[in-house]
mmCIF file with all atom_site columns, C-alpha atoms in Angstrom:
data_model
loop_
_atom_site.group_PDB
_atom_site.id
_atom_site.type_symbol
_atom_site.label_atom_id
_atom_site.label_alt_id
_atom_site.label_comp_id
_atom_site.label_asym_id
_atom_site.label_entity_id
_atom_site.label_seq_id
_atom_site.pdbx_PDB_ins_code
_atom_site.Cartn_x
_atom_site.Cartn_y
_atom_site.Cartn_z
_atom_site.occupancy
_atom_site.B_iso_or_equiv
_atom_site.pdbx_formal_charge
_atom_site.auth_seq_id
_atom_site.auth_comp_id
_atom_site.auth_asym_id
_atom_site.auth_atom_id
_atom_site.pdbx_PDB_model_num
ATOM 1   C CA . MET A 1 1   ? 135.529 131.428 123.944 1.00 54.00 ? 181 MET A CA 1
ATOM 2   C CA . ASN A 1 2   ? 138.648 133.067 123.147 1.00 54.00 ? 182 ASN A CA 1
ATOM 3   C CA . ARG A 1 3   ? 141.108 131.991 119.988 1.00 51.00 ? 183 ARG A CA 1
ATOM 4   C CA . ASP A 1 4   ? 143.513 130.080 122.087 1.00 53.00 ? 184 ASP A CA 1
ATOM 5   C CA . THR A 1 5   ? 140.625 127.763 123.764 1.00 48.00 ? 185 THR A CA 1
ATOM 6   C CA . THR A 1 6   ? 139.551 127.014 120.130 1.00 48.00 ? 186 THR A CA 1
ATOM 7   C CA . THR A 1 7   ? 143.224 126.191 118.851 1.00 48.00 ? 187 THR A CA 1
ATOM 8   C CA . ARG A 1 8   ? 143.808 123.919 121.783 1.00 46.00 ? 188 ARG A CA 1
ATOM 9   C CA . ARG A 1 9   ? 140.365 122.122 121.465 1.00 49.00 ? 189 ARG A CA 1
ATOM 10  C CA . THR A 1 10  ? 141.373 121.931 117.425 1.00 46.00 ? 190 THR A CA 1
ATOM 11  C CA . ALA A 1 11  ? 144.735 120.335 118.536 1.00 46.00 ? 191 ALA A CA 1
ATOM 12  C CA . THR A 1 12  ? 143.311 118.055 121.202 1.00 45.00 ? 192 THR A CA 1
ATOM 13  C CA . ARG A 1 13  ? 140.725 116.562 118.682 1.00 45.00 ? 193 ARG A CA 1
ATOM 14  C CA . ARG A 1 14  ? 143.136 115.700 115.879 1.00 47.00 ? 194 ARG A CA 1
ATOM 15  C CA . ALA A 1 15  ? 145.702 114.043 118.415 1.00 43.00 ? 195 ALA A CA 1
ATOM 16  C CA . THR A 1 16  ? 142.584 112.114 119.612 1.00 41.00 ? 196 THR A CA 1
ATOM 17  C CA . ALA A 1 17  ? 141.567 111.197 115.812 1.00 40.00 ? 197 ALA A CA 1
ATOM 18  C CA . ALA A 1 18  ? 145.441 110.164 115.410 1.00 41.00 ? 198 ALA A CA 1
ATOM 19  C CA . ALA A 1 19  ? 145.538 107.951 118.171 1.00 41.00 ? 199 ALA A CA 1
ATOM 20  C CA . ALA A 1 20  ? 142.173 106.530 117.959 1.00 40.00 ? 200 ALA A CA 1
ATOM 21  C CA . ALA A 1 21  ? 143.596 105.773 114.325 1.00 40.00 ? 201 ALA A CA 1
ATOM 22  C CA . ALA A 1 22  ? 147.017 104.436 115.435 1.00 40.00 ? 202 ALA A CA 1
ATOM 23  C CA . LEU A 1 23  ? 145.167 101.969 117.972 1.00 36.00 ? 203 LEU A CA 1
ATOM 24  C CA . ALA A 1 24  ? 142.602 100.850 115.258 1.00 39.00 ? 204 ALA A CA 1
ATOM 25  C CA . LEU A 1 25  ? 145.566 99.821  113.003 1.00 38.00 ? 205 LEU A CA 1
ATOM 26  C CA . ALA A 1 26  ? 147.629 98.426  115.697 1.00 38.00 ? 206 ALA A CA 1
ATOM 27  C CA . LEU A 1 27  ? 144.541 96.081  116.805 1.00 40.00 ? 207 LEU A CA 1
ATOM 28  C CA . GLY A 1 28  ? 144.245 95.231  112.818 1.00 43.00 ? 208 GLY A CA 1
ATOM 29  C CA . LEU A 1 29  ? 140.968 97.093  112.266 1.00 43.00 ? 209 LEU A CA 1
ATOM 30  C CA . GLY A 1 30  ? 142.284 98.455  109.289 1.00 42.00 ? 210 GLY A CA 1
ATOM 31  C CA . VAL A 1 31  ? 143.277 95.221  107.502 1.00 41.00 ? 211 VAL A CA 1
ATOM 32  C CA . THR A 1 32  ? 140.161 94.546  106.123 1.00 43.00 ? 212 THR A CA 1
ATOM 33  C CA . ALA A 1 33  ? 140.334 97.854  104.057 1.00 45.00 ? 213 ALA A CA 1
ATOM 34  C CA . GLN A 1 34  ? 143.970 97.274  103.041 1.00 47.00 ? 214 GLN A CA 1
ATOM 35  C CA . ALA A 1 35  ? 143.620 93.859  101.870 1.00 52.00 ? 215 ALA A CA 1
ATOM 36  C CA . SER A 1 36  ? 140.758 94.546  99.840  1.00 56.00 ? 216 SER A CA 1
ATOM 37  C CA . ALA A 1 37  ? 142.794 97.280  98.152  1.00 69.00 ? 217 ALA A CA 1
ATOM 38  C CA . GLY A 1 38  ? 145.190 94.500  96.826  1.00 81.00 ? 218 GLY A CA 1
ATOM 39  C CA . ALA A 1 39  ? 145.610 92.730  93.368  1.00 89.00 ? 219 ALA A CA 1
ATOM 40  C CA . PRO A 1 40  ? 142.568 91.302  91.754  1.00 92.00 ? 220 PRO A CA 1
ATOM 41  C CA . ARG A 1 41  ? 141.368 88.130  92.773  1.00 90.00 ? 221 ARG A CA 1
ATOM 42  C CA . SER A 1 42  ? 140.868 85.332  89.636  1.00 90.00 ? 222 SER A CA 1
ATOM 43  C CA . VAL A 1 43  ? 139.184 82.313  89.539  1.00 88.00 ? 223 VAL A CA 1
ATOM 44  C CA . SER A 1 44  ? 139.664 79.860  86.540  1.00 90.00 ? 224 SER A CA 1
ATOM 45  C CA . GLY A 1 45  ? 138.529 76.446  85.173  1.00 92.00 ? 225 GLY A CA 1
ATOM 46  C CA . LYS A 1 46  ? 137.395 74.520  82.233  1.00 92.00 ? 226 LYS A CA 1
ATOM 47  C CA . PRO A 1 47  ? 134.305 72.849  81.357  1.00 91.00 ? 227 PRO A CA 1
ATOM 48  C CA . SER A 1 48  ? 135.890 69.533  80.531  1.00 91.00 ? 228 SER A CA 1
ATOM 49  C CA . ASP A 1 49  ? 137.201 69.420  84.171  1.00 94.00 ? 229 ASP A CA 1
ATOM 50  C CA . ASN A 1 50  ? 135.130 67.728  86.574  1.00 94.00 ? 230 ASN A CA 1
ATOM 51  C CA . VAL A 1 51  ? 136.830 69.611  89.739  1.00 96.00 ? 231 VAL A CA 1
ATOM 52  C CA . THR A 1 52  ? 136.001 72.341  87.971  1.00 96.00 ? 232 THR A CA 1
ATOM 53  C CA . ARG A 1 53  ? 132.425 71.445  87.245  1.00 97.00 ? 233 ARG A CA 1
ATOM 54  C CA . ILE A 1 54  ? 131.998 70.291  90.744  1.00 97.00 ? 234 ILE A CA 1
ATOM 55  C CA . ALA A 1 55  ? 133.153 73.752  92.253  1.00 97.00 ? 235 ALA A CA 1
ATOM 56  C CA . ASP A 1 56  ? 130.592 75.271  90.072  1.00 97.00 ? 236 ASP A CA 1
ATOM 57  C CA . PHE A 1 57  ? 127.894 73.254  90.703  1.00 97.00 ? 237 PHE A CA 1
ATOM 58  C CA . TYR A 1 58  ? 128.476 73.908  94.682  1.00 98.00 ? 238 TYR A CA 1
ATOM 59  C CA . GLY A 1 59  ? 128.924 77.385  94.089  1.00 96.00 ? 239 GLY A CA 1
ATOM 60  C CA . ALA A 1 60  ? 125.808 78.010  92.132  1.00 95.00 ? 240 ALA A CA 1
ATOM 61  C CA . TYR A 1 61  ? 123.896 75.412  94.529  1.00 96.00 ? 241 TYR A CA 1
ATOM 62  C CA . ILE A 1 62  ? 124.559 77.625  97.300  1.00 95.00 ? 242 ILE A CA 1
ATOM 63  C CA . ASP A 1 63  ? 124.231 80.982  95.323  1.00 93.00 ? 243 ASP A CA 1
ATOM 64  C CA . ALA A 1 64  ? 120.592 79.365  94.694  1.00 93.00 ? 244 ALA A CA 1
ATOM 65  C CA . VAL A 1 65  ? 119.531 78.022  98.076  1.00 92.00 ? 245 VAL A CA 1
ATOM 66  C CA . THR A 1 66  ? 120.819 81.393  99.580  1.00 90.00 ? 246 THR A CA 1
ATOM 67  C CA . ASP A 1 67  ? 119.071 83.633  97.504  1.00 86.00 ? 247 ASP A CA 1
ATOM 68  C CA . ALA A 1 68  ? 115.384 84.785  98.871  1.00 65.00 ? 248 ALA A CA 1
ATOM 69  C CA . ASP A 1 69  ? 114.331 85.455  95.427  1.00 70.00 ? 249 ASP A CA 1
ATOM 70  C CA . ASP A 1 70  ? 114.254 82.012  94.113  1.00 60.00 ? 250 ASP A CA 1
ATOM 71  C CA . ASP A 1 71  ? 110.941 81.346  94.303  1.00 71.00 ? 251 ASP A CA 1
ATOM 72  C CA . GLY A 1 72  ? 110.694 77.967  95.490  1.00 64.00 ? 252 GLY A CA 1
ATOM 73  C CA . GLY A 1 73  ? 114.133 76.440  94.536  1.00 84.00 ? 253 GLY A CA 1
ATOM 74  C CA . ARG A 1 74  ? 113.620 76.332  90.919  1.00 90.00 ? 254 ARG A CA 1
ATOM 75  C CA . LEU A 1 75  ? 117.338 77.165  90.033  1.00 92.00 ? 255 LEU A CA 1
ATOM 76  C CA . ALA A 1 76  ? 118.263 74.587  92.770  1.00 93.00 ? 256 ALA A CA 1
ATOM 77  C CA . ASP A 1 77  ? 116.065 72.098  91.363  1.00 94.00 ? 257 ASP A CA 1
ATOM 78  C CA . ALA A 1 78  ? 117.239 72.727  87.834  1.00 95.00 ? 258 ALA A CA 1
ATOM 79  C CA . LEU A 1 79  ? 121.030 72.601  88.758  1.00 96.00 ? 259 LEU A CA 1
ATOM 80  C CA . ARG A 1 80  ? 120.186 69.420  90.003  1.00 97.00 ? 260 ARG A CA 1
ATOM 81  C CA . GLN A 1 81  ? 118.895 68.107  87.219  1.00 97.00 ? 261 GLN A CA 1
ATOM 82  C CA . ASN A 1 82  ? 121.460 69.179  85.069  1.00 97.00 ? 262 ASN A CA 1
ATOM 83  C CA . TYR A 1 83  ? 124.599 68.131  87.388  1.00 98.00 ? 263 TYR A CA 1
ATOM 84  C CA . LEU A 1 84  ? 123.221 65.043  88.837  1.00 98.00 ? 264 LEU A CA 1
ATOM 85  C CA . SER A 1 85  ? 122.492 61.587  87.459  1.00 98.00 ? 265 SER A CA 1
ATOM 86  C CA . ALA A 1 86  ? 119.076 60.484  87.099  1.00 97.00 ? 266 ALA A CA 1
ATOM 87  C CA . GLY A 1 87  ? 119.781 57.677  89.467  1.00 97.00 ? 267 GLY A CA 1
ATOM 88  C CA . PHE A 1 88  ? 121.015 60.029  92.015  1.00 98.00 ? 268 PHE A CA 1
ATOM 89  C CA . GLN A 1 89  ? 118.363 62.503  91.958  1.00 98.00 ? 269 GLN A CA 1
ATOM 90  C CA . LYS A 1 90  ? 115.914 59.557  93.089  1.00 97.00 ? 270 LYS A CA 1
ATOM 91  C CA . GLU A 1 91  ? 118.690 58.548  96.010  1.00 97.00 ? 271 GLU A CA 1
ATOM 92  C CA . LEU A 1 92  ? 119.389 62.260  96.943  1.00 97.00 ? 272 LEU A CA 1
ATOM 93  C CA . ALA A 1 93  ? 114.908 62.512  97.268  1.00 97.00 ? 273 ALA A CA 1
ATOM 94  C CA . ALA A 1 94  ? 114.972 59.267  99.465  1.00 97.00 ? 274 ALA A CA 1
ATOM 95  C CA . TRP A 1 95  ? 117.565 60.378  101.601 1.00 97.00 ? 275 TRP A CA 1
ATOM 96  C CA . GLU A 1 96  ? 116.303 63.855  101.972 1.00 97.00 ? 276 GLU A CA 1
ATOM 97  C CA . ALA A 1 97  ? 112.610 62.178  102.991 1.00 97.00 ? 277 ALA A CA 1
ATOM 98  C CA . LYS A 1 98  ? 114.327 60.353  105.818 1.00 97.00 ? 278 LYS A CA 1
ATOM 99  C CA . GLU A 1 99  ? 116.798 63.024  106.940 1.00 96.00 ? 279 GLU A CA 1
ATOM 100 C CA . HIS A 1 100 ? 114.961 65.951  106.954 1.00 97.00 ? 280 HIS A CA 1
ATOM 101 C CA . ALA A 1 101 ? 117.675 67.979  105.318 1.00 96.00 ? 281 ALA A CA 1
ATOM 102 C CA . ASN A 1 102 ? 119.631 69.205  102.246 1.00 95.00 ? 282 ASN A CA 1
ATOM 103 C CA . GLY A 1 103 ? 121.037 66.388  100.586 1.00 97.00 ? 283 GLY A CA 1
ATOM 104 C CA . VAL A 1 104 ? 123.523 68.414  98.533  1.00 98.00 ? 284 VAL A CA 1
ATOM 105 C CA . LEU A 1 105 ? 124.815 70.239  101.500 1.00 97.00 ? 285 LEU A CA 1
ATOM 106 C CA . ARG A 1 106 ? 123.856 67.222  103.914 1.00 97.00 ? 286 ARG A CA 1
ATOM 107 C CA . ALA A 1 107 ? 122.286 69.879  106.559 1.00 96.00 ? 287 ALA A CA 1
ATOM 108 C CA . GLN A 1 108 ? 119.407 72.037  106.985 1.00 93.00 ? 288 GLN A CA 1
ATOM 109 C CA . ASN A 1 109 ? 120.855 75.163  106.618 1.00 93.00 ? 289 ASN A CA 1
ATOM 110 C CA . VAL A 1 110 ? 123.175 76.992  104.071 1.00 95.00 ? 290 VAL A CA 1
ATOM 111 C CA . PRO A 1 111 ? 127.135 77.295  104.606 1.00 97.00 ? 291 PRO A CA 1
ATOM 112 C CA . LEU A 1 112 ? 129.169 80.475  104.279 1.00 96.00 ? 292 LEU A CA 1
ATOM 113 C CA . ALA A 1 113 ? 131.849 79.243  102.300 1.00 96.00 ? 293 ALA A CA 1
ATOM 114 C CA . TRP A 1 114 ? 132.599 76.014  100.104 1.00 97.00 ? 294 TRP A CA 1
ATOM 115 C CA . LYS A 1 115 ? 136.030 74.899  98.881  1.00 97.00 ? 295 LYS A CA 1
ATOM 116 C CA . VAL A 1 116 ? 136.690 71.879  96.415  1.00 97.00 ? 296 VAL A CA 1
ATOM 117 C CA . THR A 1 117 ? 139.657 70.049  96.363  1.00 97.00 ? 297 THR A CA 1
ATOM 118 C CA . ASP A 1 118 ? 140.707 66.728  93.887  1.00 95.00 ? 298 ASP A CA 1
ATOM 119 C CA . ASN A 1 119 ? 140.912 63.763  95.661  1.00 92.00 ? 299 ASN A CA 1
ATOM 120 C CA . GLY A 1 120 ? 141.890 61.754  92.748  1.00 85.00 ? 300 GLY A CA 1
ATOM 121 C CA . THR A 1 121 ? 140.774 58.736  91.088  1.00 81.00 ? 301 THR A CA 1
ATOM 122 C CA . ALA A 1 122 ? 141.285 56.727  87.974  1.00 79.00 ? 302 ALA A CA 1
ATOM 123 C CA . ASP A 1 123 ? 137.648 55.909  86.365  1.00 87.00 ? 303 ASP A CA 1
ATOM 124 C CA . TYR A 1 124 ? 135.971 58.909  87.629  1.00 93.00 ? 304 TYR A CA 1
ATOM 125 C CA . THR A 1 125 ? 136.825 61.951  89.635  1.00 95.00 ? 305 THR A CA 1
ATOM 126 C CA . GLU A 1 126 ? 136.498 62.061  93.292  1.00 96.00 ? 306 GLU A CA 1
ATOM 127 C CA . ALA A 1 127 ? 136.650 65.624  95.107  1.00 97.00 ? 307 ALA A CA 1
ATOM 128 C CA . VAL A 1 128 ? 136.290 66.861  98.868  1.00 97.00 ? 308 VAL A CA 1
ATOM 129 C CA . VAL A 1 129 ? 134.026 69.635  99.399  1.00 98.00 ? 309 VAL A CA 1
ATOM 130 C CA . THR A 1 130 ? 134.435 71.577  102.271 1.00 98.00 ? 310 THR A CA 1
ATOM 131 C CA . LEU A 1 131 ? 131.906 73.264  103.652 1.00 98.00 ? 311 LEU A CA 1
ATOM 132 C CA . THR A 1 132 ? 132.216 76.399  106.355 1.00 98.00 ? 312 THR A CA 1
ATOM 133 C CA . TRP A 1 133 ? 129.401 77.158  108.547 1.00 97.00 ? 313 TRP A CA 1
ATOM 134 C CA . GLY A 1 134 ? 129.119 80.224  110.833 1.00 94.00 ? 314 GLY A CA 1
ATOM 135 C CA . GLY A 1 135 ? 131.515 79.915  113.671 1.00 93.00 ? 315 GLY A CA 1
ATOM 136 C CA . GLY A 1 136 ? 134.229 78.524  111.592 1.00 95.00 ? 316 GLY A CA 1
ATOM 137 C CA . GLU A 1 137 ? 132.753 75.121  112.053 1.00 97.00 ? 317 GLU A CA 1
ATOM 138 C CA . THR A 1 138 ? 133.561 72.904  108.875 1.00 97.00 ? 318 THR A CA 1
ATOM 139 C CA . THR A 1 139 ? 131.964 69.730  107.081 1.00 97.00 ? 319 THR A CA 1
ATOM 140 C CA . LYS A 1 140 ? 133.498 67.507  104.457 1.00 97.00 ? 320 LYS A CA 1
ATOM 141 C CA . LEU A 1 141 ? 131.736 65.638  102.008 1.00 98.00 ? 321 LEU A CA 1
ATOM 142 C CA . VAL A 1 142 ? 132.992 63.315  99.408  1.00 97.00 ? 322 VAL A CA 1
ATOM 143 C CA . VAL A 1 143 ? 131.532 64.077  95.992  1.00 97.00 ? 323 VAL A CA 1
ATOM 144 C CA . ASP A 1 144 ? 132.189 61.576  92.967  1.00 96.00 ? 324 ASP A CA 1
ATOM 145 C CA . MET A 1 145 ? 131.473 62.680  89.449  1.00 97.00 ? 325 MET A CA 1
ATOM 146 C CA . ASP A 1 146 ? 131.717 60.363  86.433  1.00 96.00 ? 326 ASP A CA 1
ATOM 147 C CA . GLY A 1 147 ? 133.069 61.013  82.680  1.00 93.00 ? 327 GLY A CA 1
ATOM 148 C CA . GLY A 1 148 ? 130.107 62.242  81.673  1.00 95.00 ? 328 GLY A CA 1
ATOM 149 C CA . HIS A 1 149 ? 130.332 65.210  84.222  1.00 96.00 ? 329 HIS A CA 1
ATOM 150 C CA . LYS A 1 150 ? 127.131 63.868  86.377  1.00 97.00 ? 330 LYS A CA 1
ATOM 151 C CA . ILE A 1 151 ? 127.414 63.893  89.986  1.00 98.00 ? 331 ILE A CA 1
ATOM 152 C CA . PHE A 1 152 ? 126.626 60.078  91.193  1.00 97.00 ? 332 PHE A CA 1
ATOM 153 C CA . HIS A 1 153 ? 127.720 60.244  94.732  1.00 97.00 ? 333 HIS A CA 1
ATOM 154 C CA . ILE A 1 154 ? 127.642 62.667  97.568  1.00 98.00 ? 334 ILE A CA 1
ATOM 155 C CA . GLY A 1 155 ? 128.331 61.463  101.089 1.00 95.00 ? 335 GLY A CA 1
ATOM 156 C CA . THR A 1 156 ? 130.859 61.540  103.804 1.00 94.00 ? 336 THR A CA 1
ATOM 157 C CA . LYS A 1 157 ? 132.956 58.554  102.130 1.00 93.00 ? 337 LYS A CA 1
ATOM 158 C CA . GLY A 1 158 ? 133.801 58.240  98.695  1.00 90.00 ? 338 GLY A CA 1
ATOM 159 C CA . VAL A 1 159 ? 131.667 55.872  96.375  1.00 88.00 ? 339 VAL A CA 1
ATOM 160 C CA . ALA A 1 160 ? 134.478 53.323  96.898  1.00 80.00 ? 340 ALA A CA 1
ATOM 161 C CA . GLY A 1 161 ? 133.532 53.308  100.596 1.00 74.00 ? 341 GLY A CA 1
ATOM 162 C CA . LYS A 1 162 ? 129.997 53.241  100.901 1.00 55.00 ? 342 LYS A CA 1
#
């Protein structure tokens, strides 16, 4: 191989690499790297706000049931005891025994993402929890929380629509 052949091969490799990079950008394959390099995200809330508390509960609960190191669900159980009213814990246990599913998530599996939106009420807080599953499917749950910051209902309709 002589010097001219090596130079031509190097130039061809560079041109091919540049074309591949341009194609990747055109197809959107470089968007993820660009998006993650943007401004830092922030999440805020306050413990006195029921919508924040519902979001905190669902975030921590989904983490707890997702984590393999949870040793039999102790963290998920502790979260239930802290965030759910005593009466609703019993109601949820009965629902789970009948339906053979997780009553907080109303499913047998764990969602990939969640979003909580205030649904507004006067005497208590009602929020819509949107759970996103694999394949992009979503489920909407209505979660009701009292003034003492305890969840007393989870369902497809609010407590008023039982």
